[in-house]
Short mmCIF file of C-alpha atoms in Angstrom, two decimals:
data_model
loop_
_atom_site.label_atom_id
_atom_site.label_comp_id
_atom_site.label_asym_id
_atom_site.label_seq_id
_atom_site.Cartn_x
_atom_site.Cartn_y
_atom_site.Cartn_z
CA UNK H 1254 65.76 53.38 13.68
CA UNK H 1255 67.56 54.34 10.47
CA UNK H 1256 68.58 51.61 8.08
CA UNK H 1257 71.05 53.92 6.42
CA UNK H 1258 73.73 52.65 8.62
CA UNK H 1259 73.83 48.73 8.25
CA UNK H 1260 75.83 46.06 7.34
CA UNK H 1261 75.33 42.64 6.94
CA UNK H 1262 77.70 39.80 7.75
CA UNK H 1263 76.42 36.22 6.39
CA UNK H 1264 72.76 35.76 8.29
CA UNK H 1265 73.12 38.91 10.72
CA UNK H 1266 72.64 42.48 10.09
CA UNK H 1267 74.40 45.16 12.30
CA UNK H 1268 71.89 48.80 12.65
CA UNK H 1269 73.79 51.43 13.44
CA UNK H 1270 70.90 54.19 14.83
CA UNK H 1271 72.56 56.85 13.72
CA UNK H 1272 75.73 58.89 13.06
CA UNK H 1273 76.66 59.01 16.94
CA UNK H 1274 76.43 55.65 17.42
CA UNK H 1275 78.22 54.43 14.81
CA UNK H 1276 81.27 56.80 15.57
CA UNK H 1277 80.96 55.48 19.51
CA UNK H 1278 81.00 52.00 18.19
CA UNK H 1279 83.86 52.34 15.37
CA UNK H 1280 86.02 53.75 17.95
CA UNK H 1281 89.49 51.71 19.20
CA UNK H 1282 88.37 50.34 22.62
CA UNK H 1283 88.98 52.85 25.57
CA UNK H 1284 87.70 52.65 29.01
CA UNK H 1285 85.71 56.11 28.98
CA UNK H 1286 83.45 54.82 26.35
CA UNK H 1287 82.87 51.62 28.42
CA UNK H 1288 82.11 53.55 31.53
CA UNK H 1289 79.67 55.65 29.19
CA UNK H 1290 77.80 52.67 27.78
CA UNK H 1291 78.90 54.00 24.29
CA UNK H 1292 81.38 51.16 23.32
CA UNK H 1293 81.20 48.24 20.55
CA UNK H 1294 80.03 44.93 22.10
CA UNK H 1295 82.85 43.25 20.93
CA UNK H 1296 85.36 43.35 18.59
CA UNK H 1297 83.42 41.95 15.89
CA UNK H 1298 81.12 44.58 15.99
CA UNK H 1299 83.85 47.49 16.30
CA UNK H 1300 85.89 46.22 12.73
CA UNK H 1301 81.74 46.13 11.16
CA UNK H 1302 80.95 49.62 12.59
CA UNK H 1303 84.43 50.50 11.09
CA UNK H 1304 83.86 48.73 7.68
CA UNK H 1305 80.02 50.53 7.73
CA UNK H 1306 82.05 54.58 8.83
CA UNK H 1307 84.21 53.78 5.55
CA UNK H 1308 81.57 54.37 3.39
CA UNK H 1309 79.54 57.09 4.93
CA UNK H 1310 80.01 60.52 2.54
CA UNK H 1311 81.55 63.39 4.28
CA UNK H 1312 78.82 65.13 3.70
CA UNK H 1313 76.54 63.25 5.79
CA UNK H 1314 78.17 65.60 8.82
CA UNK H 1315 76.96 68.61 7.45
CA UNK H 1316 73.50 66.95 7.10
CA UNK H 1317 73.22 65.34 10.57
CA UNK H 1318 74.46 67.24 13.58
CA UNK H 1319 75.52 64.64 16.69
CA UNK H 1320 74.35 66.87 18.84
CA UNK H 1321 71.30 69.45 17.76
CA UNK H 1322 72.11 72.98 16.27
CA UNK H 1323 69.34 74.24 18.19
CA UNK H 1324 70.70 73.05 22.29
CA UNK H 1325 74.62 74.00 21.08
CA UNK H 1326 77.18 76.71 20.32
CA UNK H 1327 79.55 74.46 19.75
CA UNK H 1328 77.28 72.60 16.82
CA UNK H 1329 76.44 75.68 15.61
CA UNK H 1330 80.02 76.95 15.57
CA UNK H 1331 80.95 74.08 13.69
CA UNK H 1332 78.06 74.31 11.52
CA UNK H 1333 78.13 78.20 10.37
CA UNK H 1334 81.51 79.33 9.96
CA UNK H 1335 82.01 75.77 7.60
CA UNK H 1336 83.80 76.84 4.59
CA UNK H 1337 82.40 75.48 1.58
CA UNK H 1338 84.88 76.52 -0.58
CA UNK H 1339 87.51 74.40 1.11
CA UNK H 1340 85.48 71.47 1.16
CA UNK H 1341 84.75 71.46 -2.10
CA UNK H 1342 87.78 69.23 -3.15
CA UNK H 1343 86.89 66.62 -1.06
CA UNK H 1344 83.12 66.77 -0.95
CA UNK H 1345 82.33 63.84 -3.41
CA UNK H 1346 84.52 61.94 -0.92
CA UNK H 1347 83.23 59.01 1.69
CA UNK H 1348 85.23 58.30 4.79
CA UNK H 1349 87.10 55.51 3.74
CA UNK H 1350 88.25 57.80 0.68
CA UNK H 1351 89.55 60.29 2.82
CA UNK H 1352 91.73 57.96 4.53
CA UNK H 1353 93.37 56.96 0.82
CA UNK H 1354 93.54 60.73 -0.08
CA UNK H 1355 94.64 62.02 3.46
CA UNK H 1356 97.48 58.90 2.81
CA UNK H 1357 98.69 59.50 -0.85
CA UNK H 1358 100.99 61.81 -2.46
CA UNK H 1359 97.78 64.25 -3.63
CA UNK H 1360 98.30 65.46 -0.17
CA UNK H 1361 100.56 67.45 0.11
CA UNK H 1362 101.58 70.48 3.25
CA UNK H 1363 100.38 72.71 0.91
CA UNK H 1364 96.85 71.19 -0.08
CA UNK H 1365 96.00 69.65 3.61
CA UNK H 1366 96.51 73.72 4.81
CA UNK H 1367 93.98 74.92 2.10
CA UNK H 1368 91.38 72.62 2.87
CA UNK H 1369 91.62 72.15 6.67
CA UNK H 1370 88.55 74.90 7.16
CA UNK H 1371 86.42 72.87 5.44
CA UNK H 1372 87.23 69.90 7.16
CA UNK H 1373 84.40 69.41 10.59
CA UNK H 1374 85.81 68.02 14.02
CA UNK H 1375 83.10 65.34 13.29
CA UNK H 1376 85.27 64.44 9.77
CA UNK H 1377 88.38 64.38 11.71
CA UNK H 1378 87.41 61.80 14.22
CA UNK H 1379 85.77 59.88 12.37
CA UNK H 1380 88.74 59.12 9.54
CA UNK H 1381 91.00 58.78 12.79
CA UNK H 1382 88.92 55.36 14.03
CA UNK H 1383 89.69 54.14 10.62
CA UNK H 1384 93.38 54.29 10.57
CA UNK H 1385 96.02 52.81 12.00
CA UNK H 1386 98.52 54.21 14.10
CA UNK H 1387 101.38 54.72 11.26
CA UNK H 1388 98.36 56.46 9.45
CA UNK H 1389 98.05 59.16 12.01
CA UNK H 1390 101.29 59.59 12.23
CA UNK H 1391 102.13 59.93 8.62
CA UNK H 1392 99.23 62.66 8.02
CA UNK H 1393 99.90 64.47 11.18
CA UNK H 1394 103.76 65.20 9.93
CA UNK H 1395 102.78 66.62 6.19
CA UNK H 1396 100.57 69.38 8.43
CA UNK H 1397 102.45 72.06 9.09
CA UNK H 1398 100.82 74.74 11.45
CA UNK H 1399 102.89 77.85 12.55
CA UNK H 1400 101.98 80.69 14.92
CA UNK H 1401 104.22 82.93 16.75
CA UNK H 1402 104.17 85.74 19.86
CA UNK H 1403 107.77 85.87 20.46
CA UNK H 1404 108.88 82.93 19.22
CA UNK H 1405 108.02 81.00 16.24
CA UNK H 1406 106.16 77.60 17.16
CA UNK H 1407 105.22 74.77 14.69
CA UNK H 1408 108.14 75.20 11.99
CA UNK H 1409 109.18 71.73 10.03
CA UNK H 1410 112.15 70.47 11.91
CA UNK H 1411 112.13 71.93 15.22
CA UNK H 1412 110.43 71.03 18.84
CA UNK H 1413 108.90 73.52 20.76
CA UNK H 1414 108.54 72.88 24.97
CA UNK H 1415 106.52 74.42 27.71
CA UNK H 1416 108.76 75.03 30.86
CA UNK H 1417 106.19 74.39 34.06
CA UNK H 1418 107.73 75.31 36.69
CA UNK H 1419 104.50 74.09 39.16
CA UNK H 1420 105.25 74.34 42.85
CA UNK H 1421 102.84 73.28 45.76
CA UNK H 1422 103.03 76.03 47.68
CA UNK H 1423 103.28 78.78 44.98
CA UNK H 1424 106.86 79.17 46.15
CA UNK H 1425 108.57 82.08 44.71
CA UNK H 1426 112.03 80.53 45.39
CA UNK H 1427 111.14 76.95 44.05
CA UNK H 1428 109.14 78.31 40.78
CA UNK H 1429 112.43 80.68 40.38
CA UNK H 1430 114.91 77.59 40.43
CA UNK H 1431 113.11 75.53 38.43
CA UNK H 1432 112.59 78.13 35.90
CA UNK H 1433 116.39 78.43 35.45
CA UNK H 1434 117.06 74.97 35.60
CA UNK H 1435 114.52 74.48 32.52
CA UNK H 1436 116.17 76.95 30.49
CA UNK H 1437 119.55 75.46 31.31
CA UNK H 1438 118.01 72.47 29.62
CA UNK H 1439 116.95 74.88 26.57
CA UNK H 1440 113.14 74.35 27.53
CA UNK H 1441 110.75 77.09 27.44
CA UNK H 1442 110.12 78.31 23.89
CA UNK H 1443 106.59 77.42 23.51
CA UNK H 1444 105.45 79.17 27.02
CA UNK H 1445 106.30 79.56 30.95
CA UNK H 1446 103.43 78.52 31.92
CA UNK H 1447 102.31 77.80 35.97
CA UNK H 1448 99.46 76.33 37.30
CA UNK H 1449 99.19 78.25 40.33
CA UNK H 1450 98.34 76.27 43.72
CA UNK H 1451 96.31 79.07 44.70
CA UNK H 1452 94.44 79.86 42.24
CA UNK H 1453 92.92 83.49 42.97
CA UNK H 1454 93.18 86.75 40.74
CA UNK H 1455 95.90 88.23 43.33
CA UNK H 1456 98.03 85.26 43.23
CA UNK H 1457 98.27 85.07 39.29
CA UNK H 1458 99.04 88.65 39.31
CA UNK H 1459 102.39 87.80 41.41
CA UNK H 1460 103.02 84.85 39.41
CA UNK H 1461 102.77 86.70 36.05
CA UNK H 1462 105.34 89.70 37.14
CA UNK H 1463 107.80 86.70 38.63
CA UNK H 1464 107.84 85.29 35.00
CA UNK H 1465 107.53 88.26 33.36
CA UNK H 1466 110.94 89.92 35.35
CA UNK H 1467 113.02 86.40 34.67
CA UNK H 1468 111.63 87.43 30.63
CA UNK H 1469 112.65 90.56 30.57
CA UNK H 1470 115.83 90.11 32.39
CA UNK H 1471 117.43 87.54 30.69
CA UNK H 1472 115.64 89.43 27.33
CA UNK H 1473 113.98 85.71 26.65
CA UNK H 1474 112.19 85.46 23.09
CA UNK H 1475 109.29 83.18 24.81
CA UNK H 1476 106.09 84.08 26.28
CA UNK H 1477 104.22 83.54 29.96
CA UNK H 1478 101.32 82.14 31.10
CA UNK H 1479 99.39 81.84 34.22
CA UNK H 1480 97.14 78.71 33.64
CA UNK H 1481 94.15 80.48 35.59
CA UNK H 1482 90.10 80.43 34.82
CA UNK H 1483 89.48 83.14 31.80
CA UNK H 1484 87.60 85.15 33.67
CA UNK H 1485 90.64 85.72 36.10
CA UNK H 1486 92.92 86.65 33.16
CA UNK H 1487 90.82 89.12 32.24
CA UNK H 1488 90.61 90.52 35.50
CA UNK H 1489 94.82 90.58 36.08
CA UNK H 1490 94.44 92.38 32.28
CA UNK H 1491 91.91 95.25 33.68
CA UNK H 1492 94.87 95.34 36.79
CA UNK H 1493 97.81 96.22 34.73
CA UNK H 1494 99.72 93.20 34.77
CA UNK H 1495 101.82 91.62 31.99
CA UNK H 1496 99.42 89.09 30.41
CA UNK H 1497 100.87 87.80 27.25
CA UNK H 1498 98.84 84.50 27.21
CA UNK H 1499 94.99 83.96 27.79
CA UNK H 1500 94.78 80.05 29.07
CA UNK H 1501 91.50 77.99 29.54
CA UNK H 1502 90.76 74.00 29.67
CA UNK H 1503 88.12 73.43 27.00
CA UNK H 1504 85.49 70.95 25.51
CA UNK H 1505 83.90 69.90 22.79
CA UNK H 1506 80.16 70.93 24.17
CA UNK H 1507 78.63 73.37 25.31
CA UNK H 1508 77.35 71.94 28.66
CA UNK H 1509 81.20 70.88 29.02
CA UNK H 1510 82.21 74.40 28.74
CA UNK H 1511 79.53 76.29 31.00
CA UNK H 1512 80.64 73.24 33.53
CA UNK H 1513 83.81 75.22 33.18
CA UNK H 1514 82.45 78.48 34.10
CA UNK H 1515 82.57 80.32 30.24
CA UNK H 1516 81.11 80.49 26.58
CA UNK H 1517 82.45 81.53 23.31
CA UNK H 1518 81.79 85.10 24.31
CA UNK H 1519 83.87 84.77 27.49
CA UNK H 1520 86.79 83.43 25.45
CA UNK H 1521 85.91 86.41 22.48
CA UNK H 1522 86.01 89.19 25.58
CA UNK H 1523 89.52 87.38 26.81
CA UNK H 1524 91.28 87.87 23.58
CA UNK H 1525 90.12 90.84 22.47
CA UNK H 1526 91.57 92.26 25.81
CA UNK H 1527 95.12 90.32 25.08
CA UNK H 1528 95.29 91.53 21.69
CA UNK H 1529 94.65 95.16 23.01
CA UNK H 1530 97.79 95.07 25.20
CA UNK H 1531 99.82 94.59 22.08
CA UNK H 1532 102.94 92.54 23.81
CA UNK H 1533 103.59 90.52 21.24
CA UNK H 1534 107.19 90.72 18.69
CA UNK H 1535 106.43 88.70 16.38
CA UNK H 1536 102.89 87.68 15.96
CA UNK H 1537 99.11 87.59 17.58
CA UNK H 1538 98.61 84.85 18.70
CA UNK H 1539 97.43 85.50 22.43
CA UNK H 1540 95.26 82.35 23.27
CA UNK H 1541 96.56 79.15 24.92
CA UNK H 1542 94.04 76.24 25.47
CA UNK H 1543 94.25 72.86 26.60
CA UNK H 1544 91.68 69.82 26.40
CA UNK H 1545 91.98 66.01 27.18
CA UNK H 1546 89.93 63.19 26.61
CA UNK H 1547 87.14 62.14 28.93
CA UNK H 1548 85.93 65.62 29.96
CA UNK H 1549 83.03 65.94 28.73
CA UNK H 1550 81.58 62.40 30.39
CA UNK H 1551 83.60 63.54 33.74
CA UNK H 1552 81.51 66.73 33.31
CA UNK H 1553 78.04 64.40 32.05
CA UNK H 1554 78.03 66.87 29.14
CA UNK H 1555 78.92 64.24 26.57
CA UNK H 1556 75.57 63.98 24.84
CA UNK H 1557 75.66 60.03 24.65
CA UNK H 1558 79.09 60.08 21.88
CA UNK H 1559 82.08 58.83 22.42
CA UNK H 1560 84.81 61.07 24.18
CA UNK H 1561 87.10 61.54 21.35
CA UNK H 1562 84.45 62.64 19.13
CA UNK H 1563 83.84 65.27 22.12
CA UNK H 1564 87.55 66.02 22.32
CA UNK H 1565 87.69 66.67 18.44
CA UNK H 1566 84.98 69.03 18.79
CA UNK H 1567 86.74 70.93 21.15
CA UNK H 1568 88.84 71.92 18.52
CA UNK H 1569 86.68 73.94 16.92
CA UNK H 1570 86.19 76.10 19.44
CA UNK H 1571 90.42 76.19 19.68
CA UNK H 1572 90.27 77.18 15.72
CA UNK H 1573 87.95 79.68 16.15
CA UNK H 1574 90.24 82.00 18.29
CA UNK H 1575 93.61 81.49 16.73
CA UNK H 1576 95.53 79.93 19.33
CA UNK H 1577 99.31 80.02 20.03
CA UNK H 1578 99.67 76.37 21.63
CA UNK H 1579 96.67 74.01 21.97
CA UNK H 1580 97.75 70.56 23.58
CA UNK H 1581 95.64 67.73 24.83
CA UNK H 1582 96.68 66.80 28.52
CA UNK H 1583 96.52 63.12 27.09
CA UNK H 1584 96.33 60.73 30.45
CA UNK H 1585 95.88 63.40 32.80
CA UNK H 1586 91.62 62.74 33.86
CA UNK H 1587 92.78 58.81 34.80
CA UNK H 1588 91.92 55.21 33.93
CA UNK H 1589 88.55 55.43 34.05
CA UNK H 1590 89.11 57.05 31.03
CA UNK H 1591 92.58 55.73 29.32
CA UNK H 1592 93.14 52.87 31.08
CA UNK H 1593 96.75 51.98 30.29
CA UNK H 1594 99.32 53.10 28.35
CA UNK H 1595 98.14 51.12 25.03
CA UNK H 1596 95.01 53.56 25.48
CA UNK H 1597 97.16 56.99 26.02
CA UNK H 1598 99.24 56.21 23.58
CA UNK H 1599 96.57 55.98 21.03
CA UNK H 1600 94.17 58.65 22.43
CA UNK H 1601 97.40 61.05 22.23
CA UNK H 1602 98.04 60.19 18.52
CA UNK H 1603 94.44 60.46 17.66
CA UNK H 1604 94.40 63.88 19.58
CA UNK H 1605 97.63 65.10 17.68
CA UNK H 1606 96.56 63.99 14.31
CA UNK H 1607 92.62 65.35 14.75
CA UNK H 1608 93.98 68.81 15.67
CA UNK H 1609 96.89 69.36 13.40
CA UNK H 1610 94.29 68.26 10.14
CA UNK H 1611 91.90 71.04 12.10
CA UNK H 1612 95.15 73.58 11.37
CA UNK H 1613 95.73 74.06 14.66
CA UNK H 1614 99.44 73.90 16.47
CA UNK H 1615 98.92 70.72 18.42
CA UNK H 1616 101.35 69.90 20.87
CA UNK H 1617 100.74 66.55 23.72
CA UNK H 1618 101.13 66.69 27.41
CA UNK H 1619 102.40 63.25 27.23
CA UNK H 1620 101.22 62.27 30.97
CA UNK H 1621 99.46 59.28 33.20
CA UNK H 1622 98.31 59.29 36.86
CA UNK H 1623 99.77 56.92 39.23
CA UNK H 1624 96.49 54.57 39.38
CA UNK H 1625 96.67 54.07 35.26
CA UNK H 1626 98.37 51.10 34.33
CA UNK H 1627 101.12 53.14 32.75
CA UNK H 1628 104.60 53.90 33.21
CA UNK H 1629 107.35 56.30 32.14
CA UNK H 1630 108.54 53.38 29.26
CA UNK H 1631 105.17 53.56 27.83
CA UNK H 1632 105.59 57.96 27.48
CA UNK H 1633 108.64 57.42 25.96
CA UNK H 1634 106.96 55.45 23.71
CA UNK H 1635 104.24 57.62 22.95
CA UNK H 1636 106.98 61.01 23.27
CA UNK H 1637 108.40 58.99 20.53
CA UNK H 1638 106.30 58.78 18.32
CA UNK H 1639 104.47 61.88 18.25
CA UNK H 1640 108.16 63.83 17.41
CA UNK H 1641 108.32 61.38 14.77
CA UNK H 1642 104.79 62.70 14.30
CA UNK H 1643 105.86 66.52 13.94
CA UNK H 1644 104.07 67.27 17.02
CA UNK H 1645 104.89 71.44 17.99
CA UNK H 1646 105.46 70.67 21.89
CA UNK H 1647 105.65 68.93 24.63
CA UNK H 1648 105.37 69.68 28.67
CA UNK H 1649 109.46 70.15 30.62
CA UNK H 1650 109.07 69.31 34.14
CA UNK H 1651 111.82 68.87 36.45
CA UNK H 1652 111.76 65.19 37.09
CA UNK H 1653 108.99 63.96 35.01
CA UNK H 1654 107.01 64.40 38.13
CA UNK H 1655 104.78 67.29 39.04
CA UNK H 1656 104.34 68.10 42.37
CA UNK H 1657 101.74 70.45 42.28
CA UNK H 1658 99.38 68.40 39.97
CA UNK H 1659 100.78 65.02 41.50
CA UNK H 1660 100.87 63.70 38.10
CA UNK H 1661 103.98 61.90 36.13
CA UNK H 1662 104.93 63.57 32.68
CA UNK H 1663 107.93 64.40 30.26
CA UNK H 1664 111.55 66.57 31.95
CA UNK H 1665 113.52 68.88 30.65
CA UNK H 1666 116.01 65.75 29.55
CA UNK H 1667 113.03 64.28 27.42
CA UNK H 1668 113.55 67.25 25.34
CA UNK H 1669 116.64 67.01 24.88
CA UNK H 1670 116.32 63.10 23.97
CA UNK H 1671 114.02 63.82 21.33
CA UNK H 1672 115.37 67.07 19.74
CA UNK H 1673 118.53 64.85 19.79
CA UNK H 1674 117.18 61.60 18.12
CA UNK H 1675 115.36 63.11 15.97
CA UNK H 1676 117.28 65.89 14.97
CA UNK H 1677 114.96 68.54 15.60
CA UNK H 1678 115.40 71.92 16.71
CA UNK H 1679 114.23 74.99 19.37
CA UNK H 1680 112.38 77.52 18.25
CA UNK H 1681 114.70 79.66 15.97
CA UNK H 1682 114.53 83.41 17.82
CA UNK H 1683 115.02 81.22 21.36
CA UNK H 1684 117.60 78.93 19.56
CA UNK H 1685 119.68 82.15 18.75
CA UNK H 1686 119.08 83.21 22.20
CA UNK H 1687 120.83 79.65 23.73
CA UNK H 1688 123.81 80.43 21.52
CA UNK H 1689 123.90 83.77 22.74
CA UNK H 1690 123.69 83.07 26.56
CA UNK H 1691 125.94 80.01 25.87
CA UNK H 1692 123.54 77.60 27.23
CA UNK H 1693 123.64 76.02 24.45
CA UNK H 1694 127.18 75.09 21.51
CA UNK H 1695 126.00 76.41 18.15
CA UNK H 1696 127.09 73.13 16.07
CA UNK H 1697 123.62 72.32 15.13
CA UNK H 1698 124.07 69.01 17.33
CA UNK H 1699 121.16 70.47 20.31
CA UNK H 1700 124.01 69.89 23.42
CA UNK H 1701 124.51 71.69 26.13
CA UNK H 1702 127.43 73.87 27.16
CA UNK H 1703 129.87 72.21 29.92
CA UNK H 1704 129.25 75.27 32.42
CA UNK H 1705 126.45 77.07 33.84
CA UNK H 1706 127.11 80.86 32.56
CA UNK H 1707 127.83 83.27 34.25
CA UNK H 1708 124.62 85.45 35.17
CA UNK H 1709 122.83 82.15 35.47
CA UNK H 1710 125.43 81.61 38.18
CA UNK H 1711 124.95 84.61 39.95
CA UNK H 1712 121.28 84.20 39.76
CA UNK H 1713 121.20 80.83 41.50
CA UNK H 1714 124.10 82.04 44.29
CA UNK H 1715 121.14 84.56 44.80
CA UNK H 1716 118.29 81.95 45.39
CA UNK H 1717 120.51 79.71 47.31
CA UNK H 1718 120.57 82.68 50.00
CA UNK H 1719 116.91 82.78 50.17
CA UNK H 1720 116.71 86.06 48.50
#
């Protein structure tokens, strides 16, 4: 056992084995790292594996890889395309010094963006289990991350949403409606993005000309998405149809990701083929991924750390291709893995914090399933406090509830709440495009118009005859 991680506390000494373990046993208390056997013993013994993180130097995680180079892409990602240069400002640093540098004025937008590449996933989380809630909050809103298609996402002052229109049956009708009524709302400027019911090549080929016919219609500066396996996408690509977004679920190992059917070549091959169709007005930025706590131990892939250390190594596999939107479906896997909404709402600050340091543009599907001791006053909590947070965007479901997924989430009205409270702001091309359409009155106060106008009406008549 190594004695480089130890600290003693009057007559007892706490060992630490190695760097996993003492990130596992550091971590706030969740129920996925009890179900993994991962977790402090007590509380004692978390705020001492805490105290003993502070004042490991960051660059013990370029020294000791968590899970060997040799068995992992994602380790070796991590570990070859680290840019020195970047780090070289905060090299001489420890944890614990981080956290009062990430925390001070030094800090700035400006300096966090130059030296995010040479920050690891493995840095990340670990400064995270150090700080307190205000903390990630704080650093999260001086990192500004902006990427665009055809709209602009990630800009200081404004709230980006995905529309998910989700419908059990893959109804044209009911995806139709509920597209309109989430654009009635002014949601939809991150993505339209469906997780189809049936989930088969032919199907998401349908799905994508439905959204991409409402796009081109109503001339809508957002972009589509057909939340599909990569390996579909780039099937409906080599059919013709109008992919604008490449979407997969990913994790922070490899094991996690073959579980899910692909490798970093798979993903490579997916956005080369995006970027060849050129459909983009604005920008590049073709890829769309989502992760979530707890996947890699649902999947056994987690290598004996603890999950959020997984889920922040997913992120370097999100960096690597230049996403649009990454979010982390925060509550989505269950209570055996967030228990309650004490445990969402930190995993989903943790999450938002973690990926925005990474320089990616981190938005929160701020969700629970109806077994987690959770309810919608605890996501308005959490919705709360990662706008507060600068977080890029958030899910708009009609309801809150999905009925597809049969999970509870945020509406089209929490959008509103927020842009509202806050005082925060669409995307600007799809802003201009509310005024426009009169959906929404140009006053700079985010409200609605007192109508529905009129080719929205005409659209609805339409759907209301079954056609």
């Amino acid at each position: 056992m190594s004695q480089r991680y130890r600290h003693r506390v009057g007559s007892k000494t706490y060992l630490f084995k190695d760097l996993a373990q003492l990130l596992a046993k550091a971590t706030p208390p969740r129920s996925g790292d009890s179900l993994a056997g991962v977790i402090a013993d007590s509380d004692q013994e978390r705020a001492i594996a805490q105290l003993t993180l502070a004042y490991v130097p960051l660059r013990d995680f370029l020294n000791e890889a968590l899970i060997p180079y040799e068995e992992d892409e994602i380790t070796r990602l991590i570990m070859d395309e680290h840019n020195k240069q970047a780090f070289t400002p905060i090299a001489h640093l420890t944890v614990g010094d981080f956290r009062n540098w990430l925390l001070s004025d030094c800090a700035t937008s400006e300096i966090l963006a130059s030296v995010s590449s040479g920050i690891t996933p493995e840095m990340a989380a670990a400064v995270s289990k150090i700080m307190r809630n205000q903390d990630l909050i704080l650093v999260a809103k001086k990192c500004h991350v902006t990427t665009g298609f055809r709209s602009t996402i990630g800009l200081p002052g404004h709230l980006s949403t995905r529309l998910q229109p989700n419908h059990p049956t893959d109804d044209i009708n009911g995806i139709a409606a509920s597209m309109l009524d989430g654009l009635l709302y002014a949601n939809g400027d991150a993505v339209i993005g469906i997780n189809p019911a049936t989930d088969n090549v032919a199907q998401a080929i349908n799905l994508l000309h439905l959204m991409d016919d409402v796009i081109q219609q109503y001339q809508i500066p957002t972009q589509s998405c057909v939340l599909t396996h990569v390996t579909n996408t780039i099937e409906c690509i080599e059919a013709g149809a109008p992919v604008d977004l490449v979407f997969q679920s990913i994790g922070g190992t490899q094991a996690t990701n073959t579980s899910f059917g692909f490798d970093l070549a798979t993903l490579a091959e997916a956005q080369a083929a995006a970027l060849s169709l050129k459909r983009g007005t604005i920008g590049n930025n073709v890829m769309y991924f989502e992760t979530g706590q707890g996947s890699a131990l649902s999947a056994n892939a987690h290598h004996g750390l603890d999950q959020q250390t997984c889920e922040a190594r997913a992120y370097a596999v999100a960096r690597k291709f230049d996403p649009l939107l990454v979010n982390t479906v925060v509550g989505f896997i269950g209570p055996e893995y967030l228990f309650d909404g004490k445990q969402i709402t930190r995993a989903g600050l943790e999450d938002h914090f973690c990926g925005k340091l990474l320089g990616l543009p981190m938005g929160c599907d701020v969700c629970y399933t109806n077994h987690a001791e959770a309810d919608q006053n605890d996501m308005d909590n959490l919705l709360t406090l990662l706008g507060v947070a600068g977080c890029s965007f958030i899910m708009g479901i009609p309801g809150s509830d999905d009925i597809m997924l049969n999970y509870q989430t945020t509406s089209f009205h929490d959008a509103l709440y927020l842009r509202r409270v806050l005082g925060v702001r669409p995307a600007p091309e799809f802003e201009l495009w509310l005024n426009k359409m009169d959906i929404m009155k140009n006053d700079g106060h985010n409200r609605l118009s007192a109508k529905i106008p009129e080719i929205f009406a005409r659209s609805l008549h339409t759907l209301g005859r079954g056609q």
